[in-house]
Each structure stands twice: as structure tokens, then as C-alpha cells.
Tab-separated table of C-alpha atoms and ligand atoms in Angstrom:
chain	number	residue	atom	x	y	z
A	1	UNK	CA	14.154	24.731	-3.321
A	2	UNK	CA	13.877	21.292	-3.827
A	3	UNK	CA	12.524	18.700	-6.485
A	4	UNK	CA	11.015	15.084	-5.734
A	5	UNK	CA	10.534	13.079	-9.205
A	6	UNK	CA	7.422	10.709	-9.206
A	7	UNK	CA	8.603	8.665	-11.833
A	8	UNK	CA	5.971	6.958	-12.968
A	9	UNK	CA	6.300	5.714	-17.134
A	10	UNK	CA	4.662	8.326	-19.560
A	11	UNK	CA	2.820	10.465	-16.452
A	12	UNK	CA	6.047	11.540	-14.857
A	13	UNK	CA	5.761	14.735	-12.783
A	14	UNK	CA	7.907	16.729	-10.425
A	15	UNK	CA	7.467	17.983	-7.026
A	16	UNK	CA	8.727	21.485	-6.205
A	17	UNK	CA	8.854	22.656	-2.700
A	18	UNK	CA	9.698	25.760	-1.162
A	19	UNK	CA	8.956	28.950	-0.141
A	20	UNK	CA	6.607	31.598	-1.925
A	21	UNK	CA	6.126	28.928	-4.657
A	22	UNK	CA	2.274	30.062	-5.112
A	23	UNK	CA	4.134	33.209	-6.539
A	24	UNK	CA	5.501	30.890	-8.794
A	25	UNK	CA	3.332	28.205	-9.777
A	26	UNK	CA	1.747	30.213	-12.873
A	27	UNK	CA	5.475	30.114	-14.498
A	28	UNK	CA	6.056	26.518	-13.267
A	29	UNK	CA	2.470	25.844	-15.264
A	30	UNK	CA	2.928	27.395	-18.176
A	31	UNK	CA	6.355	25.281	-18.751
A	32	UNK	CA	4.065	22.176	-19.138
A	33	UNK	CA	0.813	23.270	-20.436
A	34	UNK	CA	-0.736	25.850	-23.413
A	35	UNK	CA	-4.031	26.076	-22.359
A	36	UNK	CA	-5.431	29.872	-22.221
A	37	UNK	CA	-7.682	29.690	-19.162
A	38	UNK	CA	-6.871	27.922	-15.788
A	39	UNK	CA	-9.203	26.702	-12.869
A	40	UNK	CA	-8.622	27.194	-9.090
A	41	UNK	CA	-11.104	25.267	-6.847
A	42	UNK	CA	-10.146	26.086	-3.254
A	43	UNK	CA	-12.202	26.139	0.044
A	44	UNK	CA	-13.266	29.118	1.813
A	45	UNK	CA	-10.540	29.201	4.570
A	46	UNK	CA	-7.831	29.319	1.847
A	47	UNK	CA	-9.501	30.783	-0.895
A	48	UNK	CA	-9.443	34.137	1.073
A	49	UNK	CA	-5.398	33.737	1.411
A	50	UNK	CA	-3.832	32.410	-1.018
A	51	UNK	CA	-6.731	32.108	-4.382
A	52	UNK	CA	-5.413	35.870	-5.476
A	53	UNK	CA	-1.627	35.638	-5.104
A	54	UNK	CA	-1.960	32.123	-7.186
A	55	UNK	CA	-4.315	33.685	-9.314
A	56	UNK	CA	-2.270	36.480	-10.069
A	57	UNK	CA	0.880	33.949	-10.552
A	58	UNK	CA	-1.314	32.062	-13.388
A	59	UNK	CA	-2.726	35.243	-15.045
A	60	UNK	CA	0.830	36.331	-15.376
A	61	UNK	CA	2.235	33.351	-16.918
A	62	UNK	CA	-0.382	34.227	-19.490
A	63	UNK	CA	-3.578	32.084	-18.768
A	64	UNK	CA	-6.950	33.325	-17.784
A	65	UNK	CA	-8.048	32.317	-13.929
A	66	UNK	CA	-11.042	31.265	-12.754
A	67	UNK	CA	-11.522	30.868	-8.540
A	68	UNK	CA	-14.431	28.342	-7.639
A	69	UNK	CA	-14.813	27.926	-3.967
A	70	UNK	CA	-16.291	25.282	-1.791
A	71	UNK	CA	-16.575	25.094	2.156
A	72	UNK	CA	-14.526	24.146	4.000
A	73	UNK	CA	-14.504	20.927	5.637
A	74	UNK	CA	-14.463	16.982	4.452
A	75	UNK	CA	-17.772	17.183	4.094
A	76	UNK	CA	-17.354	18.930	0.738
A	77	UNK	CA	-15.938	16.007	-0.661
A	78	UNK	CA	-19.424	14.641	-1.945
A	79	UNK	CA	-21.156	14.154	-5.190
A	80	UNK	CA	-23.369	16.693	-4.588
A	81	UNK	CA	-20.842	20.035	-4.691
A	82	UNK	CA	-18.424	18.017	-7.195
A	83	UNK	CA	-22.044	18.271	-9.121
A	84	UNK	CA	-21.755	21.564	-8.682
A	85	UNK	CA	-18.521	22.161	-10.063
A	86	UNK	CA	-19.565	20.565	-13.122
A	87	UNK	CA	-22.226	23.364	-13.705
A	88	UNK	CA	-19.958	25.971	-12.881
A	89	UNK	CA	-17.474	23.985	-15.076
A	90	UNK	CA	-20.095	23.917	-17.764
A	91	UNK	CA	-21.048	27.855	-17.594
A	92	UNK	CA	-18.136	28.997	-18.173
A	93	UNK	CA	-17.096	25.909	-20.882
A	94	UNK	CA	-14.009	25.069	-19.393
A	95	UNK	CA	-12.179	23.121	-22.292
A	96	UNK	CA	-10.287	19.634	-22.106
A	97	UNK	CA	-6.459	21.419	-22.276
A	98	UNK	CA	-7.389	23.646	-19.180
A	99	UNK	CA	-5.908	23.016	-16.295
A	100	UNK	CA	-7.602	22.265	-13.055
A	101	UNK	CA	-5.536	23.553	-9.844
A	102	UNK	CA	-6.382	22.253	-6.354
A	103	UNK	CA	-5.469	25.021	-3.897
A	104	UNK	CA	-6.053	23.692	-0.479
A	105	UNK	CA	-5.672	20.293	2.130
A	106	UNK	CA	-6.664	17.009	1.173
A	107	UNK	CA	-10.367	17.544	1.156
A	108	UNK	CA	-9.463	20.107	-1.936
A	109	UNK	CA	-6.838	17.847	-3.781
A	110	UNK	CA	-9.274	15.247	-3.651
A	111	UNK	CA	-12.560	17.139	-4.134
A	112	UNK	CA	-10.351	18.883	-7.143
A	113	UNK	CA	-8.634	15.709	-8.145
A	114	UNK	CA	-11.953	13.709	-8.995
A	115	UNK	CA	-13.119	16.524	-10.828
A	116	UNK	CA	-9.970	16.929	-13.017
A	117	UNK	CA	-10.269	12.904	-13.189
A	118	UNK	CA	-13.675	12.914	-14.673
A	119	UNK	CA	-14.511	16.340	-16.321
A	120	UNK	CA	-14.240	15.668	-20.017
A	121	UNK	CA	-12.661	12.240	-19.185
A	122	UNK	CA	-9.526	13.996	-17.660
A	123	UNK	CA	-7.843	17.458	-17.419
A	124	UNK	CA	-4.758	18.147	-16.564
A	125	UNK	CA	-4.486	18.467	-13.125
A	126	UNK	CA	-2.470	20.337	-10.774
A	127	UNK	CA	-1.494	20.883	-6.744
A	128	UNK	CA	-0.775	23.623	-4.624
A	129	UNK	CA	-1.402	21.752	-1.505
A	130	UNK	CA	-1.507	23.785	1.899
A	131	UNK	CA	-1.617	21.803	4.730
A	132	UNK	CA	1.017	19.422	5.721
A	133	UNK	CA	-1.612	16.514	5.487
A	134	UNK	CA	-1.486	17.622	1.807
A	135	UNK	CA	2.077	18.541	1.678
A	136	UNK	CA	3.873	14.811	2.180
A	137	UNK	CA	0.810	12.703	1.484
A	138	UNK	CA	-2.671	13.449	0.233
A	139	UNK	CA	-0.983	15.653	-3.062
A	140	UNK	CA	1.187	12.879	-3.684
A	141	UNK	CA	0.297	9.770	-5.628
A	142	UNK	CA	-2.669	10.627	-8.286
A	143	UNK	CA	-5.417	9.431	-5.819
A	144	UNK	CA	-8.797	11.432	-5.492
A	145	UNK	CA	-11.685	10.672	-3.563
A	146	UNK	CA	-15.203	11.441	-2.469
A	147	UNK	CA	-17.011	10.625	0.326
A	148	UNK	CA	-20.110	8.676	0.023
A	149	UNK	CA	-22.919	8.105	3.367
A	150	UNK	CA	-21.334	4.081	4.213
A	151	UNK	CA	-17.446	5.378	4.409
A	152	UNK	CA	-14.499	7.613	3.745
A	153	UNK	CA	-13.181	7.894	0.339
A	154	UNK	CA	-15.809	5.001	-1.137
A	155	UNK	CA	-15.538	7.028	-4.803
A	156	UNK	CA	-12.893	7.936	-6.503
A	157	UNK	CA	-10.300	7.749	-9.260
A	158	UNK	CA	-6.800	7.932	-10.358
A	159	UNK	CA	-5.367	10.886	-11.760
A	160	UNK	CA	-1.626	12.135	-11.404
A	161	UNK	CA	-1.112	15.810	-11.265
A	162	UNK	CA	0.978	17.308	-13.999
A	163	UNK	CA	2.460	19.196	-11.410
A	164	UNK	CA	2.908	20.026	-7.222
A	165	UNK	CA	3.865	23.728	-6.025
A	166	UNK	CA	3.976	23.091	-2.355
A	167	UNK	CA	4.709	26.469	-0.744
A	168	UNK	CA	6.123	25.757	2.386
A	169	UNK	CA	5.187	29.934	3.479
A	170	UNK	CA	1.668	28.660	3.279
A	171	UNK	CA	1.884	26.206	6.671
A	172	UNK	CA	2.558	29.966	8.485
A	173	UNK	CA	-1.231	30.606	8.531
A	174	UNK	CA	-2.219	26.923	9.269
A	175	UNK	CA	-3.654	26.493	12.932
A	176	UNK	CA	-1.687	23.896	15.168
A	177	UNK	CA	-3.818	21.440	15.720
A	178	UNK	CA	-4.028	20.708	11.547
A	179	UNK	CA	-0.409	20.980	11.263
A	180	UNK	CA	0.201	18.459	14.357
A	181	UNK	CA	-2.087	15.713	12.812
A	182	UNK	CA	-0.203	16.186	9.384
A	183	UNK	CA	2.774	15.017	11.452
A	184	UNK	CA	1.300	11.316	11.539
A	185	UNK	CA	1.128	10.625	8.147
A	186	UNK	CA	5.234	11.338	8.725
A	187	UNK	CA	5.623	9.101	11.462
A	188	UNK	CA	3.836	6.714	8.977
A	189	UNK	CA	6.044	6.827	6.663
A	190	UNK	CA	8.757	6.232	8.497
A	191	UNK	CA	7.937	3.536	9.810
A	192	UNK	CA	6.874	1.575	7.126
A	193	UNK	CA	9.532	2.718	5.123
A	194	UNK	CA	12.557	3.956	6.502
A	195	UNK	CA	13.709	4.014	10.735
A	196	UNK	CA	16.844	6.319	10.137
A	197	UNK	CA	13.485	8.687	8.834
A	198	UNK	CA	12.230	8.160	12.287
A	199	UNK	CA	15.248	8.795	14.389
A	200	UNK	CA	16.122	12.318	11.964
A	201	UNK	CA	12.739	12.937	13.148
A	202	UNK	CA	13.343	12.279	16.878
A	203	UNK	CA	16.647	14.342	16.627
A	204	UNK	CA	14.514	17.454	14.633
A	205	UNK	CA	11.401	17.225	16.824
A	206	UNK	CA	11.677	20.521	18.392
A	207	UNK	CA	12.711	22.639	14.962
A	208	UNK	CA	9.641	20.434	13.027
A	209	UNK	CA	7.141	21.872	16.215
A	210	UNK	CA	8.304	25.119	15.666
A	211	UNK	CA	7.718	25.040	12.005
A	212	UNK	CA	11.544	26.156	11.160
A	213	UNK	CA	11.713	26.616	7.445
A	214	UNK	CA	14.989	24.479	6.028
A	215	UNK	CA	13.806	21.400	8.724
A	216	UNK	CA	10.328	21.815	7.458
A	217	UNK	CA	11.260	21.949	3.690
A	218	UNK	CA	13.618	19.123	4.423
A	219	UNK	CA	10.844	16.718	6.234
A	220	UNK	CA	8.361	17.075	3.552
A	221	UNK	CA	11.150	16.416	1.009
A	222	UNK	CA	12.099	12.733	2.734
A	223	UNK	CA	8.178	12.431	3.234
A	224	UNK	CA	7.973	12.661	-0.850
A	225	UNK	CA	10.738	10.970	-1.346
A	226	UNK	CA	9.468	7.951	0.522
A	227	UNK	CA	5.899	8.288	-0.710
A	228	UNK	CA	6.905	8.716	-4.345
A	229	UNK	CA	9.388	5.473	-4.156
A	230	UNK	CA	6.035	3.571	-3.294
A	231	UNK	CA	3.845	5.215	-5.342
A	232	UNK	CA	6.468	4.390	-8.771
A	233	UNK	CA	6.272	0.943	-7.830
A	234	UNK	CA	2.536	-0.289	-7.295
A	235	UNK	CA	1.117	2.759	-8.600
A	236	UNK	CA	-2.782	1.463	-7.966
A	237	UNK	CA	-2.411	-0.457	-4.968
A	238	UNK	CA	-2.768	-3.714	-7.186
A	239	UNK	CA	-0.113	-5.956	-5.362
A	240	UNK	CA	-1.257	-9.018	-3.845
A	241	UNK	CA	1.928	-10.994	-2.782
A	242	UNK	CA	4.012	-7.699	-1.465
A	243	UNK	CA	2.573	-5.387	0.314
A	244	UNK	CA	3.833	-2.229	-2.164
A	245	UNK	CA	1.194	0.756	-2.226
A	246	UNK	CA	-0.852	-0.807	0.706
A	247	UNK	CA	1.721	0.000	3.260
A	248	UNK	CA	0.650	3.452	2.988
A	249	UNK	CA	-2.681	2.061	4.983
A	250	UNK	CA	-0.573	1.203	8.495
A	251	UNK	CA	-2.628	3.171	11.042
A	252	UNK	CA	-5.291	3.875	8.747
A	253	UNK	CA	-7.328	0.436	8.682
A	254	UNK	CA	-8.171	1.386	11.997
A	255	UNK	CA	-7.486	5.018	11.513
A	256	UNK	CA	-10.895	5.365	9.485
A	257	UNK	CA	-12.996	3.317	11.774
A	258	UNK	CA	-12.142	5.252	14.448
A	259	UNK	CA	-12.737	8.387	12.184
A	260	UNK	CA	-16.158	7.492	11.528
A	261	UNK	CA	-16.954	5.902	15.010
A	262	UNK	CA	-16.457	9.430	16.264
A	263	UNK	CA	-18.632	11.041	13.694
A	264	UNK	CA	-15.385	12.636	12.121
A	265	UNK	CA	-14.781	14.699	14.818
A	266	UNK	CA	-11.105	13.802	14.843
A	267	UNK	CA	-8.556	15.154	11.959
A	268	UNK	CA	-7.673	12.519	10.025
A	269	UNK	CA	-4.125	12.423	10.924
A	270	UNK	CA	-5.262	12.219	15.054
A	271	UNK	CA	-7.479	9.203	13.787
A	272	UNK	CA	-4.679	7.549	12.309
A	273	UNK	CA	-2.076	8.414	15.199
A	274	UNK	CA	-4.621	6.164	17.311
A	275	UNK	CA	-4.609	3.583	14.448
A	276	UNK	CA	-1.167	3.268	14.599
A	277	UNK	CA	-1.359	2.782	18.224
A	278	UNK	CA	-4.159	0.033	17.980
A	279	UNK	CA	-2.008	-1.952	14.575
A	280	UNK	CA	1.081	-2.057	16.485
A	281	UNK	CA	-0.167	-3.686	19.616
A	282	UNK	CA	-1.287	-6.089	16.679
A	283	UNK	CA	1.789	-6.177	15.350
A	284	UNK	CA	3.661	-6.863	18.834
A	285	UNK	CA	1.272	-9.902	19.176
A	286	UNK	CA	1.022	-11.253	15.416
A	287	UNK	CA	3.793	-9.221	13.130
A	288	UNK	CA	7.027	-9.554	14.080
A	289	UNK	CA	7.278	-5.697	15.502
A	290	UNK	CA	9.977	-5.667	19.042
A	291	UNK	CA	7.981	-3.928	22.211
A	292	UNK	CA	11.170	-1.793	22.449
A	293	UNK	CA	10.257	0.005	18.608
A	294	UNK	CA	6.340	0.053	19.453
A	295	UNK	CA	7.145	2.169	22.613
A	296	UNK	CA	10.146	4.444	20.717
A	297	UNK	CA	7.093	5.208	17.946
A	298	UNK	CA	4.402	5.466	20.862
A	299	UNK	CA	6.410	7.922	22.517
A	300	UNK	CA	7.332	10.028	19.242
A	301	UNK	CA	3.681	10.760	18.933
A	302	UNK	CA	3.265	11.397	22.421
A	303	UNK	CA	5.867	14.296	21.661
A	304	UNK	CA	4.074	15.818	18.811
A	305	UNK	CA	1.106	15.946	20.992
A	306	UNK	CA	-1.151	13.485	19.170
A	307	UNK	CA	-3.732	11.711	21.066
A	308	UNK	CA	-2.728	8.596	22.093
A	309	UNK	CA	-5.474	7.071	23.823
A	310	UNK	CA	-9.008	6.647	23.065
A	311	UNK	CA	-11.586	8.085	25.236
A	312	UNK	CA	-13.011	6.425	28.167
A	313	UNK	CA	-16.351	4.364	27.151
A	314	UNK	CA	-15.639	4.110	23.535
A	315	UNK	CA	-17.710	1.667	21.916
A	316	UNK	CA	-14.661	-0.982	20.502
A	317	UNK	CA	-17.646	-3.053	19.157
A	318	UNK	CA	-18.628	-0.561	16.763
A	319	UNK	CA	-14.974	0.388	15.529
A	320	UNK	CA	-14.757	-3.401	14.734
A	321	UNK	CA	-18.317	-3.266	12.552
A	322	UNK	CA	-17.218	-0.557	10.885
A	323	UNK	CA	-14.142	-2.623	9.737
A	324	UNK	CA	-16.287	-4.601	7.739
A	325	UNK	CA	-17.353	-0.965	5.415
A	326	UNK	CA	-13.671	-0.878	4.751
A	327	UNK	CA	-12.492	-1.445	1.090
A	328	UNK	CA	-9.726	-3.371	2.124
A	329	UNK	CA	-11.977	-6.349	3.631
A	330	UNK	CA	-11.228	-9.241	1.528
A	331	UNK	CA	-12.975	-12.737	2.120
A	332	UNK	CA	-15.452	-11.329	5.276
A	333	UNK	CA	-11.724	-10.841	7.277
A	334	UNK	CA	-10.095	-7.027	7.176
A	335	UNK	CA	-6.644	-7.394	6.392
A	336	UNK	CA	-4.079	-5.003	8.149
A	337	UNK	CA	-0.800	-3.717	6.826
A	338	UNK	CA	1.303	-4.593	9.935
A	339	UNK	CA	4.792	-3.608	11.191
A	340	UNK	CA	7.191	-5.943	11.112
A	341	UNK	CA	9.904	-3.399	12.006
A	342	UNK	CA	11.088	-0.456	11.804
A	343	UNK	CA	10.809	0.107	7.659
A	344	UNK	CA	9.305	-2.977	7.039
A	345	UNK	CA	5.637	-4.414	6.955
A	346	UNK	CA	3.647	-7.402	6.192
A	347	UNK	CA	0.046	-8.203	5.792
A	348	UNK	CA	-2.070	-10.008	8.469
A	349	UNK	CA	-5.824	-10.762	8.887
A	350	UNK	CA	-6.226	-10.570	12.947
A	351	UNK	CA	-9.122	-11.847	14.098
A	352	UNK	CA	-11.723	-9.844	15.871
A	353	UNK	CA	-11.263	-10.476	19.633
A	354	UNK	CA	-7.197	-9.696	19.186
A	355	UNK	CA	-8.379	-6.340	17.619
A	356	UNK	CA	-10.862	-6.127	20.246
A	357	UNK	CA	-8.141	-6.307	22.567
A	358	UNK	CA	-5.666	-3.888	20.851
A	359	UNK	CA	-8.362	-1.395	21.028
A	360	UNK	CA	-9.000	-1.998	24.994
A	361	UNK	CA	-5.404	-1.115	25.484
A	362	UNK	CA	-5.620	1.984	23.364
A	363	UNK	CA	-8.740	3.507	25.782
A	364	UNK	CA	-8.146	5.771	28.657
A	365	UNK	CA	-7.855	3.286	31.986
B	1	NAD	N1	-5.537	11.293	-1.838
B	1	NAD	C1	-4.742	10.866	-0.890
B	1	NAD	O1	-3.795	10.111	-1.152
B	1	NAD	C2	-4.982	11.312	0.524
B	1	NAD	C3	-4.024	11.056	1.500
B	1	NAD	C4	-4.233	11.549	2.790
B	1	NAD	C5	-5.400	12.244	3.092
B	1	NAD	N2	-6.330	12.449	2.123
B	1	NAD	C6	-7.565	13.182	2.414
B	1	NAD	O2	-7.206	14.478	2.831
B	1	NAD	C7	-8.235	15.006	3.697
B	1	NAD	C8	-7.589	15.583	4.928
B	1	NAD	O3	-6.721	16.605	4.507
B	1	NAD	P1	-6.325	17.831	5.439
B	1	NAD	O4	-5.939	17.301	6.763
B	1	NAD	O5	-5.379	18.651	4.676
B	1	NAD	O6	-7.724	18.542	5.689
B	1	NAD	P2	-8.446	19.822	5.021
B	1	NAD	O7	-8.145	19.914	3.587
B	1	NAD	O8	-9.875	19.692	5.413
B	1	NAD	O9	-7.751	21.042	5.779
B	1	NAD	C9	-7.881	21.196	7.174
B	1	NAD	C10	-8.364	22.604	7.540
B	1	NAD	O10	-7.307	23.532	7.310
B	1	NAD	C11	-7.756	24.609	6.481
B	1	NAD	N3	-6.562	25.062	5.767
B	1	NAD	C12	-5.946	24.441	4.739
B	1	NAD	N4	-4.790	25.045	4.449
B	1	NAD	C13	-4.676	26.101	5.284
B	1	NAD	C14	-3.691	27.112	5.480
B	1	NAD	N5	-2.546	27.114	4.784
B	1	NAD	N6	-3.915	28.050	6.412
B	1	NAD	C15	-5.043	28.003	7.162
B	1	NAD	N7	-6.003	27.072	7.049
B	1	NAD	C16	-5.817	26.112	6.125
B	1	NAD	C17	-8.850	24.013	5.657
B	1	NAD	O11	-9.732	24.999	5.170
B	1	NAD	C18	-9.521	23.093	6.676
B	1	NAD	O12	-10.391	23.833	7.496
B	1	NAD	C19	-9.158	13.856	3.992
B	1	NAD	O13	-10.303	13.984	3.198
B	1	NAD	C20	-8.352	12.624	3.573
B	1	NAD	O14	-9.184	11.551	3.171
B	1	NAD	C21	-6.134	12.012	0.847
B	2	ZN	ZN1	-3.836	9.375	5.811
């Protein structure tokens, strides 16, 4: 098994990862909290296979469980069911030392996340993510989120987890096409933080495809590791002068226009593989990234199967208006986390017809 440290001052908290820790977690909880009853929200593709065996784990280490399921899919991140997990929060009186446990992707951790954040001003939170979305970035980093009609992620708060249990046994069940788009967030990371990341992953690529356990435990470790250094040092994204938490946006300024151009018909992670694709023609023409790395990360996602191009006819126009919904538009200009590198990034404001541009190389010919 191994352990990433988020070491943040006074809300420190460990990562375990490995396999079967859902059988585990209840033991893992009970080391850090005294609370008799516990609260799993999950969504109703997970619920059904893993909500007993974590159930069971807590209710062994001594607390009382409680399962409260959502459905599945992003759009469950909204005020309206975290209203609804207040009531059910409120019926059964859930107390301010009981826990809250996310078991699920990112839509959970987050839907679970601003919950914990706000119920009685803050519970203790905790993470048993289950997608590899969740696994090296979304149950990382105390963010939570809800959706709101204008754009992704427009609500939210910060609240660290006392706690991650990421049970590696859990990505068995996960269909392909979630586990693929997980894989962008790692390319991410990479390369905004560390090439010799990239080229372990370019030597691994056909073990990580095939889901083999140690490579697999050992990519979401460096993913953690990585995300974790960031996190410790700019905590809430509040850096103006260095780029610190914000680098974690390469791929997605873009990455959630596109989303929501396509009416979120994309997973997030295929919306940011095309972001990527789109901020580092940008950052061939304004950053200081070579052609020779921009093609060596191009064709790593082409080998993971991401999409790579947009489709034929897509409207760049309205990827570019949608820029301006963005939180990160400062000043009327969006400003992009750029490449400058492999492992390194800077910020840039590119004007509209160079983005216009990137995007028209991005589309099917
Ligand atoms: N807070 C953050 O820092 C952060 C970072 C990245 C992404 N996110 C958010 O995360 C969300 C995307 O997360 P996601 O890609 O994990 O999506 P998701 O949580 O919607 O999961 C994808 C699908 O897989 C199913 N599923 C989950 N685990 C499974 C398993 N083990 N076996 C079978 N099916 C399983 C889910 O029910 C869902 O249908 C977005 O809302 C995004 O904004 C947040
Ligand atoms: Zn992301």
C-alpha cells in the first residue's frame, strides 16, 4: 500500500491507496474520528457495489452507517438534490462530529464535499473515490463544487477530507471509456509538473491500459504526489505572480468550454484532452512550449485513445463566448495557464482570433 501526505498546516491528511481498502476504510476512520454514526452519499451505479462492503467496514469499526444515494451523473451536482441531502441529513439529525463519506467519482466527492463543507458549518469529511478521475485528481485538494445553469462548478467551497481510501480493486468494475478520460488529468499533470512523469508514462502505457495493479497503484501515487505538492503550496488558488494551484487548469480553460459547447456530452477528462490540444497550439505560438514536446504529448493521448480532434462543423465562436462564463476571466480577457515546457507553465491572456485559430486546428479537416 502506499501513503501520499497532503501537508497542509493544521488540516494535514493522508492518502492511502491500494487494494480492498473499502474493506478497510471503517478502521482507517475510526483512527481519526469518535463520532457514533457515519454518512455514505454515493450514486446509484456505485451505491449498488461498493455502499455495503464500506458500510459494513464502518459499522465494524464501531460507527452506525447511513447510505444516501443520488443518480448518477454530473447533473446531480446541483442545489436542488444537495437540498435534498440536507432533509435527509436533517431526519435522521446527523450531528456536527459525524463523518460524511463520499463513495463515488468526482460528481460524488464534490456533490458530498459541499455538503460536508456546509452542513452545520463543516463535518468532517471523507473519500473513497472510485474512478480514476477521482483517484489522482478530483479527491485530492479539499475542493467541492456544484453546478449552477451559466457553468461548471460556479458554487462551491473548500473543505479538506480528513481522510482518502482509494481502493484501487474498485477501477475493476469501471467501464473503459471513464477510466480512459481519467488518464488526462495524468497527462496533465505531467506536464505541468514533471516530464520524467510523462516519459514513465510513455514507457508504462500498455500495463496503465490494461489496468495492471502495482503500475496502476504506482501512477495514481506520482499523480498524488504531484497534485498534493501543488495543492500544499497555494492551497486556494490565490497566487497572482506564480502560477501555483492554477496550473492544475492547463487543458481545462478550454476543457470546460468545450464541455458545455457540447451540452456535456463529453467526460470531462475527453473535454480536457481536447483542451490540452487547443492550449498547446497556444502555447507553441505565445508560451515558450518546442513543436517537438506538443507532438510527443499529442501523440501520448492519441495512444490512450482520447479524442483528439473536434468534430467537423463545431461552432469555435461559441467555445470562445463561453470563455467569457469562465471564473478565471479577469479584466474582460480569459487568462490561460500555458506550457512553457515540459513541467513548467506560465500565464498568458491570448487574444480571441489566436484561440480562434488554435481551435480551427483542433477540428476534423
Ligand atoms: N474537486 C476537484 O478538484 C475536481 C477535479 C476534477 C474533476 N472534478 C469533478 O469530477 C466530476 C467528474 O468525475 P468522474 O469522471 O469521476 O465522473 P462521475 O463521478 O460522474 O463518474 C463517472 C461514471 O462512472 C460511474 N462509476 C464511478 N465509479 C465506478 C466504478 N468503480 N465502477 C463502475 N462505475 C463507476 C459513475 O456512476 C458515473 O456514471 C466532474 O463533476 C468534475 O467537475 C472535480
Ligand atoms: Zn479536470
Amino acid at each position: 500500500m502506499h501513503i501520499v501526505h497532503v501537508d497542509l498546516p493544521g488540516r494535514a491528511y493522508a492518502i492511502h491507496i491500494g487494494a480492498g481498502l473499502v474493506n478497510r476504510a471503517g478502521a482507517l476512520l475510526a483512527e481519526r474520528c469518535s463520532a457514533e454514526r457515519a454518512t455514505i452519499i454515493t450514486d446509484d451505479n456505485v451505491g449498488p457495489l461498493y455502499g455495503d462492503p464500506l458500510a459494513e467496514s464502518i459499522e465494524l469499526a464501531g460507527f452506525e452507517a447511513t447510505i444516501l444515494g443520488v443518480p448518477a451523473g454530473d447533473a446531480s451536482k446541483s442545489l436542488e438534490i444537495a437540498g435534498q441531502l440536507y432533509d435527509e441529513l436533517a431526519d435522521g439529525r446527523h450531528a456536527r462530529d459525524e463523518p460524511i463519506i463520499a463513495l463515488g467519482g468526482g460528481m460524488v466527492g464534490d456533490l458530498a464535499g459541499f455538503v460536508a463543507a456546509t452542513w452545520h458549518r463543516g463535518v468532517p469529511f471523507v473519500q473513497v473515490p472510485t474512478t480514476l478521475e477521482a483517484d489522482i485528481d478530483a479527491a485530492v485538494g479539499g475542493k467541492t463544487a456544484l453546478n449552477h445553469a451559466v457553468g461548471k462548478n460556479l458554487i462551491g467551497a473548500f473543505h479538506q477530507p480528513v481522510l482518502v481510501c482509494t481502493d484501487i480493486a474498485c477501477l475493476e468494475t469501471l467501464a473503459d471509456r471513464d477510466y480512459r478520460a481519467g488518464l488526462a488529468e495524468s497527462v496533465k499533470h505531467a506536464v505541468v509538473a514533471d516530464a520524467e512523469f510523462l516519459a514513465w508514462q510513455e514507457r508504462n502505457l500498455d500495463a496503465i491500459l490494461s489496468r495492471q495493479p502495482d503500475v496502476l497503484a504506482e501512477l495514481i501515487r506520482r499523480n498524488c504526489a504531484i497534485k498534493a505538492a501543488i495543492v500544499a503550496s497555494d492551497e486556494r488558488e490565490t497566487s497572482c505572480a506564480i502560477v501555483g494551484r492554477a496550473a492544475l487548469n492547463f487543458g481545462h480553460t478550454i476543457g470546460h468550454a468545450i464541455e458545455a459547447a457540447c451540452g456535456y456530452e463529453l467526460r470531462h477528462g475527453e473535454a480536457v484532452a481536447l483542451g490540452m490540444m487547443v492550449e498547446m497550439d497556444l502555447a507553441v505560438r505565445l508560451s515558450a512550449l518546442g513543436d517537438v514536446e506538443r507532438r510527443r504529448v499529442e501523440e501520448l493521448l492519441a495512444r490512450l485513445q482520447l479524442p483528439h480532434q473536434l468534430p467537423k462543423g463545431t461552432d469555435t465562436a461559441d467555445i470562445v463566448a463561453r470563455l467569457d462564463a469562465d471564473k478565471k476571466v479577469t479584466g474582460g480577457t480569459p487568462r490561460f495557464v500555458l506550457p512553457a515546457g515540459l513541467g513548467e507553465v506560465r500565464w498568458s491572456s491570448p487574444p480571441s482570433p489566436d484561440i480562434l485559430d488554435s481551435l480551427a486546428r483542433v477540428i476534423t479537416p
